[in-house]
PDB file of C-alpha atoms in Angstrom:
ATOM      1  CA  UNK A   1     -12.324 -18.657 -12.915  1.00 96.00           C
ATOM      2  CA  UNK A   2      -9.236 -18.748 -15.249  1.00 97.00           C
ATOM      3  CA  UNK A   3      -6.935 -15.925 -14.991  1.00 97.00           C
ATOM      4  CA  UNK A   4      -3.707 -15.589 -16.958  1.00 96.00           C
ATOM      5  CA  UNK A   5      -0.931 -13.510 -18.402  1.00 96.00           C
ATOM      6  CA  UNK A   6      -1.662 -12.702 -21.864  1.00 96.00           C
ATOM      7  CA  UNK A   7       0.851 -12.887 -24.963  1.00 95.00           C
ATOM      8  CA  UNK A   8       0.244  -8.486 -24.777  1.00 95.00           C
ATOM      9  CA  UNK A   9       1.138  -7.682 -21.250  1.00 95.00           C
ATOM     10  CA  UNK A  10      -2.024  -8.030 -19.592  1.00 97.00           C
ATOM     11  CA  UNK A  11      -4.142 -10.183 -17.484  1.00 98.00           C
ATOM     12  CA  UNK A  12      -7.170 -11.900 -18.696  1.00 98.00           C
ATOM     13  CA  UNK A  13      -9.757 -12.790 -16.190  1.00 98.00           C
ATOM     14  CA  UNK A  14     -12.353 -14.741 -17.316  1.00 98.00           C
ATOM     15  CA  UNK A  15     -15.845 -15.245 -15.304  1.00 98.00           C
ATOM     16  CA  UNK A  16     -17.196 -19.010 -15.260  1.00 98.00           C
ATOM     17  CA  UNK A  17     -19.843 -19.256 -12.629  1.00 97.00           C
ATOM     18  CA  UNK A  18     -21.165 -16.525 -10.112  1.00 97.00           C
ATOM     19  CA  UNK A  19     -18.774 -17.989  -7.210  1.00 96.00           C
ATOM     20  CA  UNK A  20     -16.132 -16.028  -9.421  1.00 97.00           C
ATOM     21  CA  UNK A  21     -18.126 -13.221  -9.804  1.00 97.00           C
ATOM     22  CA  UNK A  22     -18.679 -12.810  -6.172  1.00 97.00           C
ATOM     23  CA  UNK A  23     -14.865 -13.715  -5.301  1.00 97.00           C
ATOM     24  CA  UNK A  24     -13.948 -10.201  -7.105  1.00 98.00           C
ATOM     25  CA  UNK A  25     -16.765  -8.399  -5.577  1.00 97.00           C
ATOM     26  CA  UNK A  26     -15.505  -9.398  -2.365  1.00 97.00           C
ATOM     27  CA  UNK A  27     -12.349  -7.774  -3.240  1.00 97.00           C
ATOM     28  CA  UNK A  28     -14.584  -4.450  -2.743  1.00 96.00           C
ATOM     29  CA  UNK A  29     -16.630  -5.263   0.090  1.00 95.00           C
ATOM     30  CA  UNK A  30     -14.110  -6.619   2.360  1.00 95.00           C
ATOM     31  CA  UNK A  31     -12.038  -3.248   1.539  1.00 94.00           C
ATOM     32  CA  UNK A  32     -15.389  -1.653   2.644  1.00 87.00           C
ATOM     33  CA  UNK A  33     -15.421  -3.200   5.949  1.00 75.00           C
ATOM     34  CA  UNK A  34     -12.037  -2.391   7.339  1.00 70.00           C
ATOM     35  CA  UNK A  35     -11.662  -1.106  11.001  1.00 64.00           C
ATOM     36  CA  UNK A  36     -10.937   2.551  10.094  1.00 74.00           C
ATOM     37  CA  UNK A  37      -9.939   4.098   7.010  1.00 85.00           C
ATOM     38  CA  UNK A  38      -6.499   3.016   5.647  1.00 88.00           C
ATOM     39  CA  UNK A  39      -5.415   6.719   5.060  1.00 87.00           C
ATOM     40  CA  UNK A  40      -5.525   6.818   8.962  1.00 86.00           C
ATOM     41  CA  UNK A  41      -3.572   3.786   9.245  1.00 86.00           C
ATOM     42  CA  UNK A  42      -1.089   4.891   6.853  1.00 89.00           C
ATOM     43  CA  UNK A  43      -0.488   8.266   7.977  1.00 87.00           C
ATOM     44  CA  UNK A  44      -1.455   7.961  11.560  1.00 86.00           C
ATOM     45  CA  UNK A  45       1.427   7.684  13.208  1.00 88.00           C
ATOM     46  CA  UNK A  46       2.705  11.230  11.559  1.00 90.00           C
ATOM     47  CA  UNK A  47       4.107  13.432  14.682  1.00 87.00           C
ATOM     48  CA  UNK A  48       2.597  16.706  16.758  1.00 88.00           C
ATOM     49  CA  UNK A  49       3.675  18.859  14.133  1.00 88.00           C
ATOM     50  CA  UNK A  50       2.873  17.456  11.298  1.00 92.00           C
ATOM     51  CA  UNK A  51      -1.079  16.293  12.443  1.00 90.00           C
ATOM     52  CA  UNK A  52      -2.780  19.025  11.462  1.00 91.00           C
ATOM     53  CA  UNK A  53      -1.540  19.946   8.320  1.00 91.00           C
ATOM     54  CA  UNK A  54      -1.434  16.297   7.334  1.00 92.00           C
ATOM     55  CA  UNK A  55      -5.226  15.870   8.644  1.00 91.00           C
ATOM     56  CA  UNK A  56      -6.136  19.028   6.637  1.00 92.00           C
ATOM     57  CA  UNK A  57      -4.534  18.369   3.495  1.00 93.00           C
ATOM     58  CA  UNK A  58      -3.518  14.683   2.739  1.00 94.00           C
ATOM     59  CA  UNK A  59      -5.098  12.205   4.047  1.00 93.00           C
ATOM     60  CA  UNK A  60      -8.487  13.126   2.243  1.00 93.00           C
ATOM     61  CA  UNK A  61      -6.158  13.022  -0.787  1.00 94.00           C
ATOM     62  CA  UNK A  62      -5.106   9.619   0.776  1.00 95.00           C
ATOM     63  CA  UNK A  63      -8.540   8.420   1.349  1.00 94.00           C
ATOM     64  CA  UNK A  64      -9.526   9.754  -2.291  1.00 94.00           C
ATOM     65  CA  UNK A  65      -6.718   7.436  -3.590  1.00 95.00           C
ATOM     66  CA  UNK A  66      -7.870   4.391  -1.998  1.00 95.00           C
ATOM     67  CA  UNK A  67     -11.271   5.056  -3.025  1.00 95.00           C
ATOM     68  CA  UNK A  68     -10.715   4.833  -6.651  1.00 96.00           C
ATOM     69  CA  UNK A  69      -8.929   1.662  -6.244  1.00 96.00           C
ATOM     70  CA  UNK A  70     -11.886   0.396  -5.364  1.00 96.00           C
ATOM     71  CA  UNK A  71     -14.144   1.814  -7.692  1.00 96.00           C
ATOM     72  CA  UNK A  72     -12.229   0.550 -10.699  1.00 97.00           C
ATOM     73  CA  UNK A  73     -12.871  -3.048  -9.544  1.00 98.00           C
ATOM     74  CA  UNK A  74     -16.283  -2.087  -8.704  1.00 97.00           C
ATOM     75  CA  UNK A  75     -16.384  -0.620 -12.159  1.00 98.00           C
ATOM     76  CA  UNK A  76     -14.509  -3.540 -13.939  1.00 98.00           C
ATOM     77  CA  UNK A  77     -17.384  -6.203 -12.220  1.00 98.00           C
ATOM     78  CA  UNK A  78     -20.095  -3.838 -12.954  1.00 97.00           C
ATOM     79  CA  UNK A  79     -23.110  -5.616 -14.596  1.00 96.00           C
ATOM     80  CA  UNK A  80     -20.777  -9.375 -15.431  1.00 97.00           C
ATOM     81  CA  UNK A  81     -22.084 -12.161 -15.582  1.00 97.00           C
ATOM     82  CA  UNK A  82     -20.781 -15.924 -15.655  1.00 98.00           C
ATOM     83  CA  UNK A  83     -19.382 -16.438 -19.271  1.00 98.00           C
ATOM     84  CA  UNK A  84     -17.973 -12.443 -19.294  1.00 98.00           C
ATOM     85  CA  UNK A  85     -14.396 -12.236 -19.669  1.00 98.00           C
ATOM     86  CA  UNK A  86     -12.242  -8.952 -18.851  1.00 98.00           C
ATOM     87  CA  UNK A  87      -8.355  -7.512 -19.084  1.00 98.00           C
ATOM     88  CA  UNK A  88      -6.333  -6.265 -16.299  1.00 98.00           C
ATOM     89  CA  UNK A  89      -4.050  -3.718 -18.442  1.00 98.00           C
ATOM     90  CA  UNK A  90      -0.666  -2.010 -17.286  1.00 97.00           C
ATOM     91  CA  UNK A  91      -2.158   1.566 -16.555  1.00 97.00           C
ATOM     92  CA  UNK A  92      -5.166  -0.409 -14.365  1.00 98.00           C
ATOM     93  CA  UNK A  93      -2.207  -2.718 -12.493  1.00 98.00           C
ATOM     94  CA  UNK A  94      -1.780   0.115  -9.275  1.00 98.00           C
ATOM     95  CA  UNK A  95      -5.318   0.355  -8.782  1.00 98.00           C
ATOM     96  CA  UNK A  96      -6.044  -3.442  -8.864  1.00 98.00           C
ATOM     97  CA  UNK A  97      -3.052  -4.265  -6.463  1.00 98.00           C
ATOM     98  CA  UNK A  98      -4.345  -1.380  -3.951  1.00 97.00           C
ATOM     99  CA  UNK A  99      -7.886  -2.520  -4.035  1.00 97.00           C
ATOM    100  CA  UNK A 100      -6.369  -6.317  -3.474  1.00 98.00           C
ATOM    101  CA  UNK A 101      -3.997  -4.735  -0.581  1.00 97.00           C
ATOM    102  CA  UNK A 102      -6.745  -3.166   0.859  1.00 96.00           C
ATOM    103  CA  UNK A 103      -8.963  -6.537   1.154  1.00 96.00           C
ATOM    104  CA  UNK A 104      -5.654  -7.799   2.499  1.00 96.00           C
ATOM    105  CA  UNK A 105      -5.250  -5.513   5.175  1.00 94.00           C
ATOM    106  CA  UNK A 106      -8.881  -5.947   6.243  1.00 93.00           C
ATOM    107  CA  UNK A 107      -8.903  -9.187   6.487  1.00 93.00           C
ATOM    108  CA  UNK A 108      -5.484  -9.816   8.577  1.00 91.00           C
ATOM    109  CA  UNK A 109      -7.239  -6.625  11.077  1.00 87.00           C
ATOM    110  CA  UNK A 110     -10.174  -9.357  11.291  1.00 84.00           C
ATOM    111  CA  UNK A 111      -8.090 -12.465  11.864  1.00 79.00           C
ATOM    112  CA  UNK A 112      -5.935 -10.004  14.479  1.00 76.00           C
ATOM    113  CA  UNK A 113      -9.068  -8.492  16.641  1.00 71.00           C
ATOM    114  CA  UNK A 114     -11.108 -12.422  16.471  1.00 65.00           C
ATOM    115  CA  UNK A 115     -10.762 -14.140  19.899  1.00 63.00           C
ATOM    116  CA  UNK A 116      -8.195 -16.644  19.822  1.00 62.00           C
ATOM    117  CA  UNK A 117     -11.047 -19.560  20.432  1.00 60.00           C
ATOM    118  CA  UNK A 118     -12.778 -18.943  17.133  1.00 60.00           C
ATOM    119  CA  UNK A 119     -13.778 -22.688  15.487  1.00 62.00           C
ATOM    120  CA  UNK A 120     -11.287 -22.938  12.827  1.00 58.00           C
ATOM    121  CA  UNK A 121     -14.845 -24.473  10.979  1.00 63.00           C
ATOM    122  CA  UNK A 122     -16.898 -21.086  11.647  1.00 80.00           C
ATOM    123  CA  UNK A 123     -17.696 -20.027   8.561  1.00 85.00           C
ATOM    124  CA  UNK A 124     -16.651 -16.520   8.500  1.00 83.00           C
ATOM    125  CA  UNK A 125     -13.096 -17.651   9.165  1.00 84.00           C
ATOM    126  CA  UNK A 126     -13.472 -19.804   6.307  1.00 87.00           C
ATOM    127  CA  UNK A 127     -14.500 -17.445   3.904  1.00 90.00           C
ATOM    128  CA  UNK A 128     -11.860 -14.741   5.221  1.00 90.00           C
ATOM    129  CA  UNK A 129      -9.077 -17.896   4.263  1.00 90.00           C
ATOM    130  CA  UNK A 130      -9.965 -18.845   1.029  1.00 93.00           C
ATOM    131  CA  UNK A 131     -10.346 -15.323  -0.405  1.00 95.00           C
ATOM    132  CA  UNK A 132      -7.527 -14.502   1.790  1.00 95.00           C
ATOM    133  CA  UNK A 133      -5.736 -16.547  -0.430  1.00 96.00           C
ATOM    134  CA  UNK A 134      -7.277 -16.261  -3.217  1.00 97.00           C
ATOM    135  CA  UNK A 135      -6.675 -12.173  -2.712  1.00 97.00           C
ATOM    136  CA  UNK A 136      -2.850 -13.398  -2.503  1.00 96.00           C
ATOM    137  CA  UNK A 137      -2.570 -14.944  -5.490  1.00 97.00           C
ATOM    138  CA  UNK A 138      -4.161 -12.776  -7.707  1.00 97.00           C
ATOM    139  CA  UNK A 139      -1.799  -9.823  -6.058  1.00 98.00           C
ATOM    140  CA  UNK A 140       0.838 -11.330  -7.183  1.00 97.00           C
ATOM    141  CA  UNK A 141      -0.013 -12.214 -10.533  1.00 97.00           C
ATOM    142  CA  UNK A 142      -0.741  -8.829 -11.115  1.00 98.00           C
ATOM    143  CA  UNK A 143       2.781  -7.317  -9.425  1.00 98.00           C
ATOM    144  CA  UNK A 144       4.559 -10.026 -11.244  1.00 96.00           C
ATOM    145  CA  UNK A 145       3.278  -9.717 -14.722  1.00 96.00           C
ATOM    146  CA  UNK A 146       2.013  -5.863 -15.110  1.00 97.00           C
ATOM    147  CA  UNK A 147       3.889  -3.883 -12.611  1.00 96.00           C
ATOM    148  CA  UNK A 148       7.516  -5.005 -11.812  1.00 89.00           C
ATOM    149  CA  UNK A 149      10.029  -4.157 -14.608  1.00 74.00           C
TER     150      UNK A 149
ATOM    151  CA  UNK B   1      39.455  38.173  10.785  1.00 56.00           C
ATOM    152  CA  UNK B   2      35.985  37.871   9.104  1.00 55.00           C
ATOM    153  CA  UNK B   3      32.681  38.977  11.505  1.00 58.00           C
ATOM    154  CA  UNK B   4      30.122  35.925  11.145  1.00 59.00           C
ATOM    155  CA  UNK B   5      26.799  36.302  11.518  1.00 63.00           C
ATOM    156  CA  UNK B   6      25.472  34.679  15.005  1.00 62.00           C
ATOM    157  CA  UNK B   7      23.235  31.576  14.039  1.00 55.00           C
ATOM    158  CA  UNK B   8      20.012  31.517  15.934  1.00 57.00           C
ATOM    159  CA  UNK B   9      18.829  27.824  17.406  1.00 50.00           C
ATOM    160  CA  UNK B  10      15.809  27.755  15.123  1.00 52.00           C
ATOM    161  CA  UNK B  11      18.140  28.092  12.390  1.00 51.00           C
ATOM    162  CA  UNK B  12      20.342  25.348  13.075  1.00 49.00           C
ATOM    163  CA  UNK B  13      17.614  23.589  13.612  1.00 54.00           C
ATOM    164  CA  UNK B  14      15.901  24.329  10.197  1.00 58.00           C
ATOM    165  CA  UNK B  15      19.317  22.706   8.334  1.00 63.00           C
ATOM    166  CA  UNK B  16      19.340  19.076  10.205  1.00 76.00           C
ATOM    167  CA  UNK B  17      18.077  16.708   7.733  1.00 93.00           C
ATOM    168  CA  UNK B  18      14.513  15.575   7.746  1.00 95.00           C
ATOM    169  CA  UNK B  19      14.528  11.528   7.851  1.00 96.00           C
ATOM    170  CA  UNK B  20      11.631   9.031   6.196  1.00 97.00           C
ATOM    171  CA  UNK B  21      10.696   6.176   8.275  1.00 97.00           C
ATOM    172  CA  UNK B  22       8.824   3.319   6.526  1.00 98.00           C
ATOM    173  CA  UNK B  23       7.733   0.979   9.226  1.00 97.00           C
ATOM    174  CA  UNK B  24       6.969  -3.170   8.689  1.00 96.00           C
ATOM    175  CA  UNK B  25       3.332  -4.071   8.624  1.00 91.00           C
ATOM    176  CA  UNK B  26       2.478  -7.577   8.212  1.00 90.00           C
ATOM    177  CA  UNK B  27       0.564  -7.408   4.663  1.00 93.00           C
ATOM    178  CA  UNK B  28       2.898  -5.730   2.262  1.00 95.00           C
ATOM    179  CA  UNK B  29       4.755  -7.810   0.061  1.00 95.00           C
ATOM    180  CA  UNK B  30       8.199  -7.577   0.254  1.00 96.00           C
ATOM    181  CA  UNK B  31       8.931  -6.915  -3.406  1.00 96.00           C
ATOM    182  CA  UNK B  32       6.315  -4.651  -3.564  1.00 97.00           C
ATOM    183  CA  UNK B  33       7.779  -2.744  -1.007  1.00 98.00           C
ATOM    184  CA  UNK B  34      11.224  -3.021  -2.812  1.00 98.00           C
ATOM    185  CA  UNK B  35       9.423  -1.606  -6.263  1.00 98.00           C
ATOM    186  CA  UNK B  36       7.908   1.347  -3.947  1.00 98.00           C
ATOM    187  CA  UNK B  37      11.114   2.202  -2.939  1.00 98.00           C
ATOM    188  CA  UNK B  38      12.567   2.153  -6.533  1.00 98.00           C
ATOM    189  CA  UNK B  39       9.634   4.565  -8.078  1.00 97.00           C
ATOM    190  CA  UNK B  40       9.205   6.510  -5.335  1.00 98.00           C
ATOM    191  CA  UNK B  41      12.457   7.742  -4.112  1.00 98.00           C
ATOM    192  CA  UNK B  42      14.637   6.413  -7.402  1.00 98.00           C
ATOM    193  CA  UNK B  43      16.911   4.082  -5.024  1.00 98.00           C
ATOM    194  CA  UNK B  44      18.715   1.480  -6.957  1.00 98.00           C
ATOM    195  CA  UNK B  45      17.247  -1.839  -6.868  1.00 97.00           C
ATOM    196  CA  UNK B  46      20.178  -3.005  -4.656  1.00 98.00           C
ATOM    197  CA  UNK B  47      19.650  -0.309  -2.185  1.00 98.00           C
ATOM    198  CA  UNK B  48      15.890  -0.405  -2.054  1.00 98.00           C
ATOM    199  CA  UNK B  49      15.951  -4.111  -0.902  1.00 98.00           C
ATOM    200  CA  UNK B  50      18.461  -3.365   1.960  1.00 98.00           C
ATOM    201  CA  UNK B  51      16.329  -0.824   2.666  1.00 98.00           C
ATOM    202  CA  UNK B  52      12.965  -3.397   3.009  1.00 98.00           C
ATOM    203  CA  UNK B  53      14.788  -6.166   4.682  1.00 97.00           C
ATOM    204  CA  UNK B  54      15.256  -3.374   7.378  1.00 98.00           C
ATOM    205  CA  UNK B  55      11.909  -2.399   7.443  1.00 97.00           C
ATOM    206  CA  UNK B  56      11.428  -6.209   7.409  1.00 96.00           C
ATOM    207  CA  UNK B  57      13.984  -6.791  10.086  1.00 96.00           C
ATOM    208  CA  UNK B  58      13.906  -3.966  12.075  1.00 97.00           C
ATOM    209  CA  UNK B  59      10.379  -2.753  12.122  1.00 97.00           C
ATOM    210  CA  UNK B  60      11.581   0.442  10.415  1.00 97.00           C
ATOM    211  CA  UNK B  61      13.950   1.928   8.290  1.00 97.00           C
ATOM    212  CA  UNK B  62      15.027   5.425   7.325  1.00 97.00           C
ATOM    213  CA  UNK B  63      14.203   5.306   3.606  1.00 98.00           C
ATOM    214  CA  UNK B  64      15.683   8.631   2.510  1.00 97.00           C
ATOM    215  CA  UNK B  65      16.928  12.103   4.492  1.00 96.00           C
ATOM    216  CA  UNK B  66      17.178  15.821   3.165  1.00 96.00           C
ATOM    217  CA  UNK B  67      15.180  19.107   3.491  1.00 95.00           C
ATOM    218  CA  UNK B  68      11.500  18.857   5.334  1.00 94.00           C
ATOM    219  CA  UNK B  69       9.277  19.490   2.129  1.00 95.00           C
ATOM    220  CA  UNK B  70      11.090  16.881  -0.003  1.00 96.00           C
ATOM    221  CA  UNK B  71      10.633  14.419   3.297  1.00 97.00           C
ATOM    222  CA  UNK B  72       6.885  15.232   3.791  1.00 96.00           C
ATOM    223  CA  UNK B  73       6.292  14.772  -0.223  1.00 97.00           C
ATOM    224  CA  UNK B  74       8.081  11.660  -0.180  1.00 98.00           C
ATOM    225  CA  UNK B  75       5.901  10.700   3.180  1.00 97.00           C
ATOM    226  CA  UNK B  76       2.807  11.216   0.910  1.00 97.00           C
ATOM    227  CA  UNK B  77       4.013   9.727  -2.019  1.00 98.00           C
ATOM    228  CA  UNK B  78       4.245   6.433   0.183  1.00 98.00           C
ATOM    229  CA  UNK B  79       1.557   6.401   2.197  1.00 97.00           C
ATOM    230  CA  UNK B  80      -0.158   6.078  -1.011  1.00 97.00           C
ATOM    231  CA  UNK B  81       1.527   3.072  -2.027  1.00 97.00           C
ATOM    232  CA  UNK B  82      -0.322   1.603   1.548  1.00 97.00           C
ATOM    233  CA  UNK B  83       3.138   2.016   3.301  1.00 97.00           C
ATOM    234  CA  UNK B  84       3.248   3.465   6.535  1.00 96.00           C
ATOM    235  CA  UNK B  85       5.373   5.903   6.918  1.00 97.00           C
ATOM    236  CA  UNK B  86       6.501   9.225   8.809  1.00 96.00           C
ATOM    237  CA  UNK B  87       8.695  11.846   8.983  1.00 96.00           C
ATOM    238  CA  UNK B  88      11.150  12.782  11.649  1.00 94.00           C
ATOM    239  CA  UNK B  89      14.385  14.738  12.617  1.00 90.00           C
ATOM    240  CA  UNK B  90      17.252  12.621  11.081  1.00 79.00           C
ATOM    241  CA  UNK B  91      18.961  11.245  14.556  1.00 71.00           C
ATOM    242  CA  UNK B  92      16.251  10.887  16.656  1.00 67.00           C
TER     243      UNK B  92
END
């Protein structure tokens, strides 16, 4: 996969084999499989008085949100294939960095709740690192070159 | 002399500032958080990365104080930027 800044002020991502293909995708499942929704994560620790109303009213707005970060890169890798090539534009740079936060998150709650004498060589712990880091970079890119003034 | 009003507790109550806590979690970046700061609540760029190196440092930080609906709108705003956040009585 090559991804770079682009001479326009966006990111170009362009799709080589179907490892890449499935890094991105990953983005969305790993999101998926996080230990509770993130809207209670975020807003959880709101006080007695607040609860209710905040149950009520914004954290399905919250959880709304962090659904449609995921759907636009569920969206974006809809029906690619090794060869495609796609932009990460300025208005699409929020939703991108949630979705990538949200992978984030999931994974560190994974690496947190594993039992401390996991085989560094077990393969789920590999995976988890090197789109961990993977996740990371691409993050950053993405802050650095479409959303920070 | 001029008669005042009494002033009930709820009422004194009502006036103290509402306070919005951001508290540290171990994925945010901390210019992200910084940039969050800056859209959000309009802090200078100066301010807003005092303001994360607390969170950073001190596991929280109150990130802006005022009237209760402005606090719980700001709470919202940045629990949707993945920060977690509350609101409480400024002082306590």
């Amino acid at each position: 996969m090559k991804i770079a800044p682009t001479l326009d002020g966006r990111v170009r991502v362009d799709l080589e084999n179907e490892k890449d293909i499935w890094a991105l995708i990953s983005i969305v499942v790993d999101a998926g499989g996080a230990m509770g929704p993130l809207s209670d994560q975020v807003a959880g620790g709101m006080g007695a008085e607040f609860a209710e109303d905040w149950r009520e009213w914004v954290v399905p707005d919250l959880a709304d949100q962090f659904r449609a970060q995921l759907s636009e890169v569920a969206g974006t890798m809809e029906g690619k294939a090794p060869g495609d090539s796609f932009f990460i534009a300025r208005e699409q740079a929020e939703l991108w960095y949630g979705a990538l936060n949200q992978a984030r998150r999931a994974l560190h709650a994974q690496r947190s709740s594993s039992p401390e004498d996991t085989e560094p060589d077990d393969s789920e712990v590999r995976r988890a690192r090197i789109l961990g880091s993977f996740y990371d970079r691409l993050q950053i890119l993405v802050f650095e070159t479409l959303m920070e003034p | 002399m001029v008669e005042t009003e009494p002033i009930s507790k709820s009422e004194v109550l009502s006036d103290i500032p509402w306070g919005v806590v951001v508290h540290d979690d171990p994925v945010n970046l901390t210019s992200y958080v910084t940039w969050v700061l800056m859209k959000v609540l309009s802090h200078p760029k100066a301010k807003a990365e005092a303001l994360m190196w607390e969170v950073h440092r001190l596991g929280r930080s109150v990130v802006w104080t005022g009237n209760r609906e402005m606090a719980e709108l700001y709470a919202q705003q940045l629990q949707g930027y993945q920060l977690r956040t509350t609101v409480e009585k400024a002082g306590e």
